[in-house]
PDB file of C-alpha atoms in Angstrom:
ATOM      1  CA  MET F   1     -11.460  71.155  -2.753  1.00 34.00           C
ATOM      2  CA  LYS F   2     -13.957  68.340  -3.123  1.00 36.00           C
ATOM      3  CA  LYS F   3     -15.309  67.284  -6.435  1.00 38.00           C
ATOM      4  CA  THR F   4     -18.794  68.670  -7.102  1.00 41.00           C
ATOM      5  CA  LYS F   5     -21.535  66.091  -7.149  1.00 47.00           C
ATOM      6  CA  ASN F   6     -24.202  67.296  -9.555  1.00 52.00           C
ATOM      7  CA  SER F   7     -27.815  66.117  -9.487  1.00 66.00           C
ATOM      8  CA  ALA F   8     -29.563  64.279 -12.300  1.00 86.00           C
ATOM      9  CA  PHE F   9     -29.857  66.269 -15.504  1.00 89.00           C
ATOM     10  CA  SER F  10     -32.698  65.874 -18.011  1.00 92.00           C
ATOM     11  CA  ILE F  11     -33.843  67.661 -21.179  1.00 93.00           C
ATOM     12  CA  ASN F  12     -37.234  67.600 -22.873  1.00 93.00           C
ATOM     13  CA  PHE F  13     -39.488  69.691 -25.105  1.00 94.00           C
ATOM     14  CA  ARG F  14     -43.019  70.922 -24.517  1.00 93.00           C
ATOM     15  CA  LEU F  15     -45.567  73.108 -26.271  1.00 94.00           C
ATOM     16  CA  ASN F  16     -46.294  76.462 -24.675  1.00 91.00           C
ATOM     17  CA  LYS F  17     -49.842  77.234 -25.706  1.00 91.00           C
ATOM     18  CA  GLN F  18     -49.611  80.645 -24.048  1.00 89.00           C
ATOM     19  CA  ARG F  19     -47.071  81.675 -26.708  1.00 86.00           C
ATOM     20  CA  VAL F  20     -48.731  81.384 -30.088  1.00 90.00           C
ATOM     21  CA  LYS F  21     -47.826  82.495 -33.607  1.00 89.00           C
ATOM     22  CA  ASN F  22     -50.306  82.083 -36.479  1.00 90.00           C
ATOM     23  CA  GLY F  23     -52.366  79.857 -34.216  1.00 91.00           C
ATOM     24  CA  ASN F  24     -49.430  77.494 -33.493  1.00 93.00           C
ATOM     25  CA  PRO F  25     -47.882  77.199 -30.008  1.00 93.00           C
ATOM     26  CA  THR F  26     -44.158  77.711 -29.376  1.00 93.00           C
ATOM     27  CA  ILE F  27     -41.907  74.727 -28.717  1.00 95.00           C
ATOM     28  CA  TYR F  28     -39.996  75.250 -25.475  1.00 94.00           C
ATOM     29  CA  LEU F  29     -36.955  73.326 -24.268  1.00 93.00           C
ATOM     30  CA  ARG F  30     -37.123  72.506 -20.582  1.00 93.00           C
ATOM     31  CA  PHE F  31     -34.144  71.145 -18.645  1.00 91.00           C
ATOM     32  CA  THR F  32     -33.971  70.055 -15.035  1.00 92.00           C
ATOM     33  CA  VAL F  33     -31.057  69.778 -12.604  1.00 89.00           C
ATOM     34  CA  GLY F  34     -32.216  68.022  -9.440  1.00 85.00           C
ATOM     35  CA  ASN F  35     -35.282  69.977  -8.386  1.00 86.00           C
ATOM     36  CA  GLN F  36     -34.332  73.106 -10.356  1.00 88.00           C
ATOM     37  CA  ARG F  37     -35.919  73.842 -13.711  1.00 90.00           C
ATOM     38  CA  ALA F  38     -35.390  76.340 -16.524  1.00 90.00           C
ATOM     39  CA  GLU F  39     -36.881  76.865 -19.968  1.00 91.00           C
ATOM     40  CA  ILE F  40     -35.701  78.326 -23.259  1.00 89.00           C
ATOM     41  CA  ALA F  41     -37.839  79.267 -26.233  1.00 88.00           C
ATOM     42  CA  THR F  42     -36.701  77.496 -29.415  1.00 91.00           C
ATOM     43  CA  HIS F  43     -38.500  80.034 -31.660  1.00 88.00           C
ATOM     44  CA  ARG F  44     -40.093  77.122 -33.509  1.00 92.00           C
ATOM     45  CA  TYR F  45     -43.871  76.827 -33.832  1.00 93.00           C
ATOM     46  CA  ILE F  46     -46.006  73.814 -34.680  1.00 94.00           C
ATOM     47  CA  ASP F  47     -49.620  72.744 -34.904  1.00 94.00           C
ATOM     48  CA  SER F  48     -50.455  70.745 -31.755  1.00 93.00           C
ATOM     49  CA  LYS F  49     -51.773  67.908 -33.938  1.00 94.00           C
ATOM     50  CA  GLU F  50     -48.361  67.629 -35.628  1.00 94.00           C
ATOM     51  CA  TRP F  51     -46.438  67.328 -32.372  1.00 95.00           C
ATOM     52  CA  ASP F  52     -45.499  63.959 -30.790  1.00 93.00           C
ATOM     53  CA  GLN F  53     -44.952  64.674 -27.106  1.00 93.00           C
ATOM     54  CA  LYS F  54     -43.869  61.109 -26.326  1.00 92.00           C
ATOM     55  CA  MET F  55     -41.195  61.052 -29.058  1.00 93.00           C
ATOM     56  CA  GLN F  56     -40.308  64.714 -28.458  1.00 92.00           C
ATOM     57  CA  CYS F  57     -40.419  65.637 -32.126  1.00 94.00           C
ATOM     58  CA  ALA F  58     -42.599  66.798 -35.014  1.00 94.00           C
ATOM     59  CA  LYS F  59     -44.600  64.030 -36.669  1.00 94.00           C
ATOM     60  CA  GLY F  60     -44.050  62.879 -40.200  1.00 91.00           C
ATOM     61  CA  LYS F  61     -41.273  63.244 -42.765  1.00 90.00           C
ATOM     62  CA  THR F  62     -42.318  66.490 -44.399  1.00 93.00           C
ATOM     63  CA  GLU F  63     -39.761  69.181 -45.131  1.00 93.00           C
ATOM     64  CA  GLU F  64     -41.230  71.361 -42.383  1.00 93.00           C
ATOM     65  CA  ALA F  65     -41.130  68.527 -39.848  1.00 93.00           C
ATOM     66  CA  ASN F  66     -37.532  67.692 -40.725  1.00 94.00           C
ATOM     67  CA  GLU F  67     -36.510  71.350 -40.403  1.00 94.00           C
ATOM     68  CA  ILE F  68     -38.140  71.659 -36.974  1.00 94.00           C
ATOM     69  CA  ASN F  69     -36.608  68.403 -35.688  1.00 94.00           C
ATOM     70  CA  SER F  70     -33.162  69.369 -36.948  1.00 95.00           C
ATOM     71  CA  ALA F  71     -33.370  72.755 -35.184  1.00 93.00           C
ATOM     72  CA  LEU F  72     -34.538  71.114 -31.945  1.00 94.00           C
ATOM     73  CA  ASN F  73     -31.671  68.620 -32.040  1.00 94.00           C
ATOM     74  CA  ILE F  74     -29.176  71.480 -32.364  1.00 94.00           C
ATOM     75  CA  VAL F  75     -30.652  73.364 -29.401  1.00 93.00           C
ATOM     76  CA  LYS F  76     -30.678  70.187 -27.307  1.00 94.00           C
ATOM     77  CA  ALA F  77     -27.062  69.416 -28.217  1.00 94.00           C
ATOM     78  CA  ASP F  78     -25.957  72.960 -27.310  1.00 92.00           C
ATOM     79  CA  ILE F  79     -27.639  72.735 -23.912  1.00 92.00           C
ATOM     80  CA  GLN F  80     -25.940  69.385 -23.336  1.00 93.00           C
ATOM     81  CA  LYS F  81     -22.581  70.956 -24.259  1.00 91.00           C
ATOM     82  CA  SER F  82     -23.107  73.737 -21.714  1.00 89.00           C
ATOM     83  CA  TYR F  83     -23.887  71.151 -19.050  1.00 90.00           C
ATOM     84  CA  ASN F  84     -20.878  68.984 -19.944  1.00 90.00           C
ATOM     85  CA  ARG F  85     -18.531  71.971 -19.924  1.00 84.00           C
ATOM     86  CA  LEU F  86     -19.698  73.079 -16.490  1.00 83.00           C
ATOM     87  CA  VAL F  87     -19.310  69.524 -15.172  1.00 84.00           C
ATOM     88  CA  ALA F  88     -15.746  69.389 -16.535  1.00 82.00           C
ATOM     89  CA  LEU F  89     -14.972  72.706 -14.826  1.00 75.00           C
ATOM     90  CA  GLU F  90     -16.358  71.420 -11.520  1.00 66.00           C
ATOM     91  CA  ALA F  91     -18.884  74.245 -11.323  1.00 65.00           C
ATOM     92  CA  ASP F  92     -21.733  74.174  -8.814  1.00 72.00           C
ATOM     93  CA  ILE F  93     -24.302  73.523 -11.512  1.00 82.00           C
ATOM     94  CA  SER F  94     -27.783  74.982 -11.459  1.00 83.00           C
ATOM     95  CA  ALA F  95     -30.463  75.259 -14.126  1.00 86.00           C
ATOM     96  CA  GLU F  96     -29.956  79.026 -14.216  1.00 81.00           C
ATOM     97  CA  LEU F  97     -26.187  78.639 -14.685  1.00 82.00           C
ATOM     98  CA  ILE F  98     -26.707  76.321 -17.664  1.00 87.00           C
ATOM     99  CA  LYS F  99     -29.195  78.730 -19.187  1.00 86.00           C
ATOM    100  CA  ASN F 100     -26.856  81.694 -18.767  1.00 79.00           C
ATOM    101  CA  ASP F 101     -23.957  79.735 -20.232  1.00 79.00           C
ATOM    102  CA  TYR F 102     -26.066  78.765 -23.262  1.00 83.00           C
ATOM    103  CA  LEU F 103     -27.336  82.315 -23.785  1.00 78.00           C
ATOM    104  CA  GLY F 104     -23.961  83.924 -23.085  1.00 69.00           C
ATOM    105  CA  ILE F 105     -25.536  86.288 -20.579  1.00 60.00           C
ATOM    106  CA  SER F 106     -22.552  86.460 -18.220  1.00 54.00           C
ATOM    107  CA  GLU F 107     -18.823  86.312 -18.888  1.00 55.00           C
ATOM    108  CA  ARG F 108     -17.491  82.794 -18.619  1.00 61.00           C
ATOM    109  CA  GLN F 109     -15.250  82.146 -15.641  1.00 73.00           C
ATOM    110  CA  LYS F 110     -11.556  81.794 -16.358  1.00 84.00           C
ATOM    111  CA  THR F 111      -9.966  78.388 -15.858  1.00 89.00           C
ATOM    112  CA  LEU F 112      -6.631  77.260 -14.470  1.00 93.00           C
ATOM    113  CA  LYS F 113      -5.466  75.953 -17.851  1.00 93.00           C
ATOM    114  CA  GLU F 114      -6.270  79.308 -19.489  1.00 92.00           C
ATOM    115  CA  LEU F 115      -4.205  81.068 -16.831  1.00 95.00           C
ATOM    116  CA  LEU F 116      -1.221  78.719 -17.193  1.00 96.00           C
ATOM    117  CA  ASP F 117      -1.167  78.991 -20.977  1.00 95.00           C
ATOM    118  CA  PHE F 118      -1.653  82.764 -20.951  1.00 95.00           C
ATOM    119  CA  TYR F 119       1.104  83.337 -18.395  1.00 96.00           C
ATOM    120  CA  TYR F 120       3.508  81.064 -20.274  1.00 96.00           C
ATOM    121  CA  ASN F 121       2.865  82.779 -23.620  1.00 96.00           C
ATOM    122  CA  ARG F 122       3.236  86.231 -22.059  1.00 95.00           C
ATOM    123  CA  PHE F 123       6.548  85.213 -20.463  1.00 95.00           C
ATOM    124  CA  ARG F 124       7.745  83.655 -23.736  1.00 95.00           C
ATOM    125  CA  GLU F 125       7.238  86.986 -25.485  1.00 95.00           C
ATOM    126  CA  LYS F 126       9.419  88.664 -22.860  1.00 92.00           C
ATOM    127  CA  VAL F 127      12.106  86.037 -23.394  1.00 91.00           C
ATOM    128  CA  ALA F 128      11.984  86.731 -27.130  1.00 92.00           C
ATOM    129  CA  SER F 129      12.499  90.444 -26.425  1.00 90.00           C
ATOM    130  CA  GLY F 130      15.468  89.699 -24.152  1.00 84.00           C
ATOM    131  CA  LYS F 131      13.762  90.807 -20.941  1.00 84.00           C
ATOM    132  CA  ARG F 132      13.531  87.360 -19.340  1.00 86.00           C
ATOM    133  CA  GLU F 133      15.669  84.223 -19.271  1.00 84.00           C
ATOM    134  CA  LYS F 134      15.041  81.015 -21.229  1.00 88.00           C
ATOM    135  CA  ASN F 135      15.821  78.856 -18.197  1.00 88.00           C
ATOM    136  CA  THR F 136      13.033  80.534 -16.240  1.00 91.00           C
ATOM    137  CA  LEU F 137      10.649  79.888 -19.124  1.00 94.00           C
ATOM    138  CA  LYS F 138      11.585  76.204 -19.000  1.00 95.00           C
ATOM    139  CA  SER F 139      10.777  76.129 -15.279  1.00 95.00           C
ATOM    140  CA  ILE F 140       7.389  77.746 -15.935  1.00 96.00           C
ATOM    141  CA  TYR F 141       6.646  75.162 -18.627  1.00 97.00           C
ATOM    142  CA  THR F 142       7.546  72.293 -16.271  1.00 97.00           C
ATOM    143  CA  THR F 143       5.423  73.812 -13.503  1.00 97.00           C
ATOM    144  CA  ASN F 144       2.445  74.106 -15.850  1.00 96.00           C
ATOM    145  CA  GLU F 145       2.757  70.465 -16.887  1.00 96.00           C
ATOM    146  CA  LYS F 146       2.967  69.287 -13.285  1.00 97.00           C
ATOM    147  CA  LEU F 147      -0.087  71.355 -12.355  1.00 96.00           C
ATOM    148  CA  LYS F 148      -2.075  69.808 -15.216  1.00 95.00           C
ATOM    149  CA  GLU F 149      -0.985  66.317 -14.108  1.00 96.00           C
ATOM    150  CA  PHE F 150      -2.001  67.164 -10.544  1.00 95.00           C
ATOM    151  CA  VAL F 151      -5.474  68.373 -11.545  1.00 93.00           C
ATOM    152  CA  LYS F 152      -6.108  65.129 -13.449  1.00 92.00           C
ATOM    153  CA  TYR F 153      -4.862  63.081 -10.503  1.00 92.00           C
ATOM    154  CA  GLN F 154      -6.623  65.010  -7.745  1.00 91.00           C
ATOM    155  CA  PHE F 155      -9.957  65.930  -9.348  1.00 86.00           C
ATOM    156  CA  ARG F 156     -10.274  63.438 -12.227  1.00 84.00           C
ATOM    157  CA  VAL F 157     -10.851  66.295 -14.677  1.00 83.00           C
ATOM    158  CA  SER F 158      -8.601  68.129 -17.129  1.00 86.00           C
ATOM    159  CA  ASN F 159      -9.411  71.636 -15.901  1.00 88.00           C
ATOM    160  CA  ILE F 160     -10.906  73.618 -13.007  1.00 88.00           C
ATOM    161  CA  LEU F 161     -12.255  77.117 -12.518  1.00 85.00           C
ATOM    162  CA  LEU F 162      -9.902  79.673 -11.006  1.00 88.00           C
ATOM    163  CA  LYS F 163     -12.529  80.652  -8.462  1.00 80.00           C
ATOM    164  CA  ASN F 164     -12.229  77.146  -6.982  1.00 80.00           C
ATOM    165  CA  LEU F 165      -8.583  77.646  -6.017  1.00 85.00           C
ATOM    166  CA  LYS F 166      -8.104  77.379  -2.264  1.00 86.00           C
ATOM    167  CA  ILE F 167      -5.087  77.169   0.016  1.00 86.00           C
ATOM    168  CA  SER F 168      -5.765  73.421   0.267  1.00 90.00           C
ATOM    169  CA  PHE F 169      -5.015  73.242  -3.461  1.00 93.00           C
ATOM    170  CA  VAL F 170      -1.382  74.190  -2.770  1.00 93.00           C
ATOM    171  CA  SER F 171      -1.078  71.788   0.163  1.00 92.00           C
ATOM    172  CA  ASP F 172      -2.415  68.964  -1.978  1.00 94.00           C
ATOM    173  CA  PHE F 173      -0.108  69.980  -4.833  1.00 96.00           C
ATOM    174  CA  GLU F 174       2.899  69.882  -2.493  1.00 95.00           C
ATOM    175  CA  HIS F 175       1.874  66.395  -1.328  1.00 95.00           C
ATOM    176  CA  PHE F 176       1.475  65.269  -4.937  1.00 96.00           C
ATOM    177  CA  LEU F 177       4.967  66.483  -5.841  1.00 96.00           C
ATOM    178  CA  THR F 178       6.749  64.988  -2.840  1.00 95.00           C
ATOM    179  CA  ALA F 179       4.726  61.812  -2.151  1.00 95.00           C
ATOM    180  CA  LYS F 180       3.543  60.814  -5.623  1.00 94.00           C
ATOM    181  CA  GLN F 181       6.283  62.185  -7.877  1.00 95.00           C
ATOM    182  CA  LYS F 182       9.018  61.643  -5.283  1.00 95.00           C
ATOM    183  CA  LEU F 183      10.530  65.125  -5.653  1.00 95.00           C
ATOM    184  CA  SER F 184      12.710  66.635  -2.976  1.00 93.00           C
ATOM    185  CA  ASN F 185      11.242  69.297  -0.717  1.00 93.00           C
ATOM    186  CA  ASN F 186      13.268  72.082  -2.353  1.00 92.00           C
ATOM    187  CA  SER F 187      12.236  71.011  -5.876  1.00 94.00           C
ATOM    188  CA  ALA F 188       8.587  71.032  -4.813  1.00 94.00           C
ATOM    189  CA  MET F 189       9.002  74.498  -3.275  1.00 95.00           C
ATOM    190  CA  LYS F 190      10.471  75.773  -6.555  1.00 95.00           C
ATOM    191  CA  TYR F 191       7.336  74.767  -8.463  1.00 96.00           C
ATOM    192  CA  ILE F 192       5.042  76.137  -5.752  1.00 95.00           C
ATOM    193  CA  ARG F 193       6.912  79.459  -5.814  1.00 95.00           C
ATOM    194  CA  ILE F 194       6.199  79.711  -9.543  1.00 96.00           C
ATOM    195  CA  LEU F 195       2.551  78.804  -8.922  1.00 96.00           C
ATOM    196  CA  LYS F 196       2.316  81.668  -6.415  1.00 94.00           C
ATOM    197  CA  ARG F 197       3.666  84.096  -9.015  1.00 95.00           C
ATOM    198  CA  ILE F 198       1.168  82.836 -11.579  1.00 96.00           C
ATOM    199  CA  ALA F 199      -1.717  83.218  -9.103  1.00 94.00           C
ATOM    200  CA  LYS F 200      -0.614  86.779  -8.295  1.00 93.00           C
ATOM    201  CA  PHE F 201      -0.596  87.461 -12.036  1.00 94.00           C
ATOM    202  CA  ALA F 202      -4.239  86.271 -12.181  1.00 93.00           C
ATOM    203  CA  VAL F 203      -5.158  88.802  -9.495  1.00 91.00           C
ATOM    204  CA  ASP F 204      -3.333  91.566 -11.392  1.00 91.00           C
ATOM    205  CA  GLN F 205      -5.308  90.599 -14.511  1.00 89.00           C
ATOM    206  CA  GLU F 206      -8.530  90.731 -12.429  1.00 84.00           C
ATOM    207  CA  TRP F 207      -9.297  87.107 -13.268  1.00 88.00           C
ATOM    208  CA  ILE F 208      -9.739  86.390  -9.556  1.00 86.00           C
ATOM    209  CA  SER F 209     -10.419  88.811  -6.720  1.00 83.00           C
ATOM    210  CA  ASP F 210      -7.865  87.466  -4.234  1.00 84.00           C
ATOM    211  CA  ASN F 211      -4.946  85.066  -4.105  1.00 87.00           C
ATOM    212  CA  PRO F 212      -5.449  82.222  -1.605  1.00 84.00           C
ATOM    213  CA  VAL F 213      -2.221  80.624  -2.834  1.00 86.00           C
ATOM    214  CA  SER F 214      -0.247  83.475  -1.242  1.00 87.00           C
ATOM    215  CA  GLN F 215      -1.118  82.137   2.210  1.00 85.00           C
ATOM    216  CA  PHE F 216       1.067  79.078   1.672  1.00 88.00           C
ATOM    217  CA  ARG F 217       4.550  79.486   3.145  1.00 87.00           C
ATOM    218  CA  CYS F 218       7.378  77.827   1.246  1.00 87.00           C
ATOM    219  CA  SER F 219       9.923  76.076   3.468  1.00 87.00           C
ATOM    220  CA  TYR F 220      13.401  75.241   2.202  1.00 83.00           C
ATOM    221  CA  GLN F 221      15.835  72.738   3.619  1.00 81.00           C
ATOM    222  CA  GLU F 222      19.524  73.562   3.516  1.00 78.00           C
ATOM    223  CA  PRO F 223      21.078  70.852   1.332  1.00 74.00           C
ATOM    224  CA  GLN F 224      24.073  68.956   2.649  1.00 75.00           C
ATOM    225  CA  ARG F 225      26.806  69.607   0.103  1.00 75.00           C
ATOM    226  CA  ASP F 226      30.462  68.736   0.201  1.00 79.00           C
ATOM    227  CA  ARG F 227      32.604  71.758  -0.534  1.00 85.00           C
ATOM    228  CA  LEU F 228      36.080  71.675  -1.975  1.00 89.00           C
ATOM    229  CA  THR F 229      38.886  73.055   0.123  1.00 91.00           C
ATOM    230  CA  MET F 230      41.323  75.585  -1.332  1.00 93.00           C
ATOM    231  CA  GLU F 231      43.945  72.829  -1.454  1.00 93.00           C
ATOM    232  CA  GLU F 232      41.618  70.619  -3.506  1.00 92.00           C
ATOM    233  CA  ILE F 233      40.802  73.486  -5.899  1.00 92.00           C
ATOM    234  CA  ILE F 234      44.506  74.107  -6.493  1.00 93.00           C
ATOM    235  CA  ILE F 235      45.090  70.391  -7.144  1.00 93.00           C
ATOM    236  CA  LEU F 236      42.245  70.443  -9.661  1.00 93.00           C
ATOM    237  CA  TYR F 237      43.608  73.596 -11.308  1.00 92.00           C
ATOM    238  CA  ASN F 238      47.049  72.047 -11.756  1.00 93.00           C
ATOM    239  CA  LYS F 239      45.792  68.695 -13.029  1.00 93.00           C
ATOM    240  CA  GLU F 240      46.509  67.888 -16.658  1.00 91.00           C
ATOM    241  CA  PHE F 241      43.726  66.423 -18.806  1.00 92.00           C
ATOM    242  CA  SER F 242      44.177  64.642 -22.116  1.00 90.00           C
ATOM    243  CA  SER F 243      40.747  65.907 -23.245  1.00 92.00           C
ATOM    244  CA  GLU F 244      40.456  69.540 -24.319  1.00 92.00           C
ATOM    245  CA  ARG F 245      36.797  69.519 -23.328  1.00 93.00           C
ATOM    246  CA  LEU F 246      37.599  68.418 -19.759  1.00 94.00           C
ATOM    247  CA  THR F 247      40.267  71.104 -19.577  1.00 94.00           C
ATOM    248  CA  GLN F 248      37.708  73.752 -20.531  1.00 93.00           C
ATOM    249  CA  VAL F 249      35.206  72.400 -18.012  1.00 94.00           C
ATOM    250  CA  ARG F 250      37.912  72.526 -15.320  1.00 94.00           C
ATOM    251  CA  ASP F 251      38.860  76.096 -16.237  1.00 94.00           C
ATOM    252  CA  VAL F 252      35.239  77.301 -16.149  1.00 93.00           C
ATOM    253  CA  PHE F 253      34.681  75.666 -12.755  1.00 94.00           C
ATOM    254  CA  VAL F 254      37.846  77.143 -11.231  1.00 94.00           C
ATOM    255  CA  PHE F 255      37.070  80.565 -12.741  1.00 94.00           C
ATOM    256  CA  CYS F 256      33.624  80.445 -11.104  1.00 93.00           C
ATOM    257  CA  CYS F 257      35.260  79.565  -7.776  1.00 93.00           C
ATOM    258  CA  PHE F 258      37.544  82.621  -7.897  1.00 93.00           C
ATOM    259  CA  THR F 259      34.969  85.127  -9.176  1.00 93.00           C
ATOM    260  CA  GLY F 260      31.640  84.001  -7.732  1.00 92.00           C
ATOM    261  CA  PHE F 261      30.008  84.106 -11.163  1.00 92.00           C
ATOM    262  CA  SER F 262      27.503  81.439 -12.197  1.00 90.00           C
ATOM    263  CA  TYR F 263      28.012  79.180 -15.194  1.00 89.00           C
ATOM    264  CA  MET F 264      25.646  81.294 -17.347  1.00 87.00           C
ATOM    265  CA  ASP F 265      27.527  84.462 -16.335  1.00 89.00           C
ATOM    266  CA  VAL F 266      30.797  82.899 -17.493  1.00 90.00           C
ATOM    267  CA  TYR F 267      29.175  81.402 -20.600  1.00 89.00           C
ATOM    268  CA  ASN F 268      28.143  84.880 -21.762  1.00 88.00           C
ATOM    269  CA  LEU F 269      31.414  86.533 -20.760  1.00 90.00           C
ATOM    270  CA  THR F 270      33.252  88.446 -23.529  1.00 90.00           C
ATOM    271  CA  SER F 271      36.571  90.274 -23.742  1.00 89.00           C
ATOM    272  CA  GLN F 272      34.629  93.548 -23.487  1.00 91.00           C
ATOM    273  CA  ASN F 273      33.689  92.588 -19.923  1.00 91.00           C
ATOM    274  CA  ILE F 274      37.370  92.585 -18.887  1.00 91.00           C
ATOM    275  CA  VAL F 275      38.434  96.139 -18.047  1.00 91.00           C
ATOM    276  CA  SER F 276      41.369  97.838 -16.324  1.00 91.00           C
ATOM    277  CA  GLY F 277      40.559  99.468 -13.027  1.00 87.00           C
ATOM    278  CA  ILE F 278      42.022 102.677 -11.599  1.00 88.00           C
ATOM    279  CA  ASP F 279      44.107 100.408  -9.346  1.00 88.00           C
ATOM    280  CA  GLY F 280      45.807  98.934 -12.422  1.00 86.00           C
ATOM    281  CA  CYS F 281      44.183  95.527 -11.896  1.00 89.00           C
ATOM    282  CA  LYS F 282      41.892  93.696 -14.274  1.00 91.00           C
ATOM    283  CA  TRP F 283      38.215  93.562 -13.375  1.00 93.00           C
ATOM    284  CA  VAL F 284      35.163  91.733 -14.713  1.00 92.00           C
ATOM    285  CA  VAL F 285      32.295  94.174 -15.189  1.00 93.00           C
ATOM    286  CA  LYS F 286      28.974  92.787 -16.404  1.00 91.00           C
ATOM    287  CA  ASN F 287      25.306  92.418 -15.589  1.00 88.00           C
ATOM    288  CA  ARG F 288      24.416  89.211 -13.782  1.00 86.00           C
ATOM    289  CA  GLU F 289      22.268  86.982 -15.959  1.00 78.00           C
ATOM    290  CA  LYS F 290      19.660  86.312 -13.286  1.00 75.00           C
ATOM    291  CA  THR F 291      19.256  89.672 -11.555  1.00 77.00           C
ATOM    292  CA  LYS F 292      20.458  91.967 -14.377  1.00 78.00           C
ATOM    293  CA  SER F 293      22.310  93.977 -11.731  1.00 86.00           C
ATOM    294  CA  ILE F 294      25.812  95.244 -12.496  1.00 90.00           C
ATOM    295  CA  GLU F 295      28.643  93.250 -10.928  1.00 90.00           C
ATOM    296  CA  ARG F 296      32.306  94.322 -10.578  1.00 92.00           C
ATOM    297  CA  VAL F 297      34.768  91.608  -9.568  1.00 92.00           C
ATOM    298  CA  GLN F 298      38.537  91.908  -9.433  1.00 92.00           C
ATOM    299  CA  LEU F 299      40.361  89.093 -11.212  1.00 92.00           C
ATOM    300  CA  LEU F 300      42.617  87.248  -8.786  1.00 91.00           C
ATOM    301  CA  PRO F 301      45.863  85.758 -10.180  1.00 92.00           C
ATOM    302  CA  ILE F 302      44.497  82.276 -10.959  1.00 93.00           C
ATOM    303  CA  ALA F 303      41.346  83.688 -12.602  1.00 91.00           C
ATOM    304  CA  MET F 304      43.541  86.076 -14.582  1.00 92.00           C
ATOM    305  CA  GLU F 305      45.731  83.186 -15.756  1.00 91.00           C
ATOM    306  CA  ILE F 306      42.641  81.375 -17.022  1.00 90.00           C
ATOM    307  CA  VAL F 307      41.489  84.488 -18.930  1.00 88.00           C
ATOM    308  CA  GLU F 308      44.915  84.943 -20.511  1.00 88.00           C
ATOM    309  CA  SER F 309      45.040  81.291 -21.604  1.00 87.00           C
ATOM    310  CA  TYR F 310      41.994  81.928 -23.804  1.00 81.00           C
TER     311      TYR F 310
END
């Protein structure tokens, strides 16, 4: 997505002698973007003799003149704000778009930052109710921060409109993560996967009509990891540590090896999760922390020894 190059923008006032009240013409604000022009009535009226077209204000220091000039300055400042906001959002600016933004005629387009903040807050509420995991919320927060950094880097603005999202946005984001922030491919794919979920959420909320981000295919690389042999696990299990903390870390690791549970599954394990099966053996029965699906795992002798030691 290329940055929008907007044409010159100018604002001035003029008297519309076709719109008269008590013999005084209406002061109109006219603004121009390139060769496009639009006008807005200020609902202020003034005698033509009391108007200074060159200085763009009412003449004199009377109370009426000061009131008119103050009102005109406010209207001019509001128009300038509408223009600046649309520039910051990288909108394809036209005189009509500025006028509509100032008058509030059409609903303002949602922005990427609004989406990121809304999705994060919605997910945080689910975490608070116990329906989602805190670790996932942390990943969403990190993804949001990296997206905001990317927008500043790529487009030199702090925000963009959602309607400007294209598949090239994801490709550029992936390049930013791997080439500029030096992340591994799999780390970059993790953040892009979250971005795809957020974009789908925007479609579900009807903030955008389609999801161009979904066209991007995440590719993962199988990491090269050294795996312990059974002999090495047994050596580790039998090793004596002088530190109680290291002993606990060792026991948790070995227990995970013999049950297949993750660290968080073991961290949240209670005595109520250890039950006797119809075969007379001890079993771990609990919902997995990530998937919330029920898991039943028989305790092998070494895992059972670890349980009994606590």
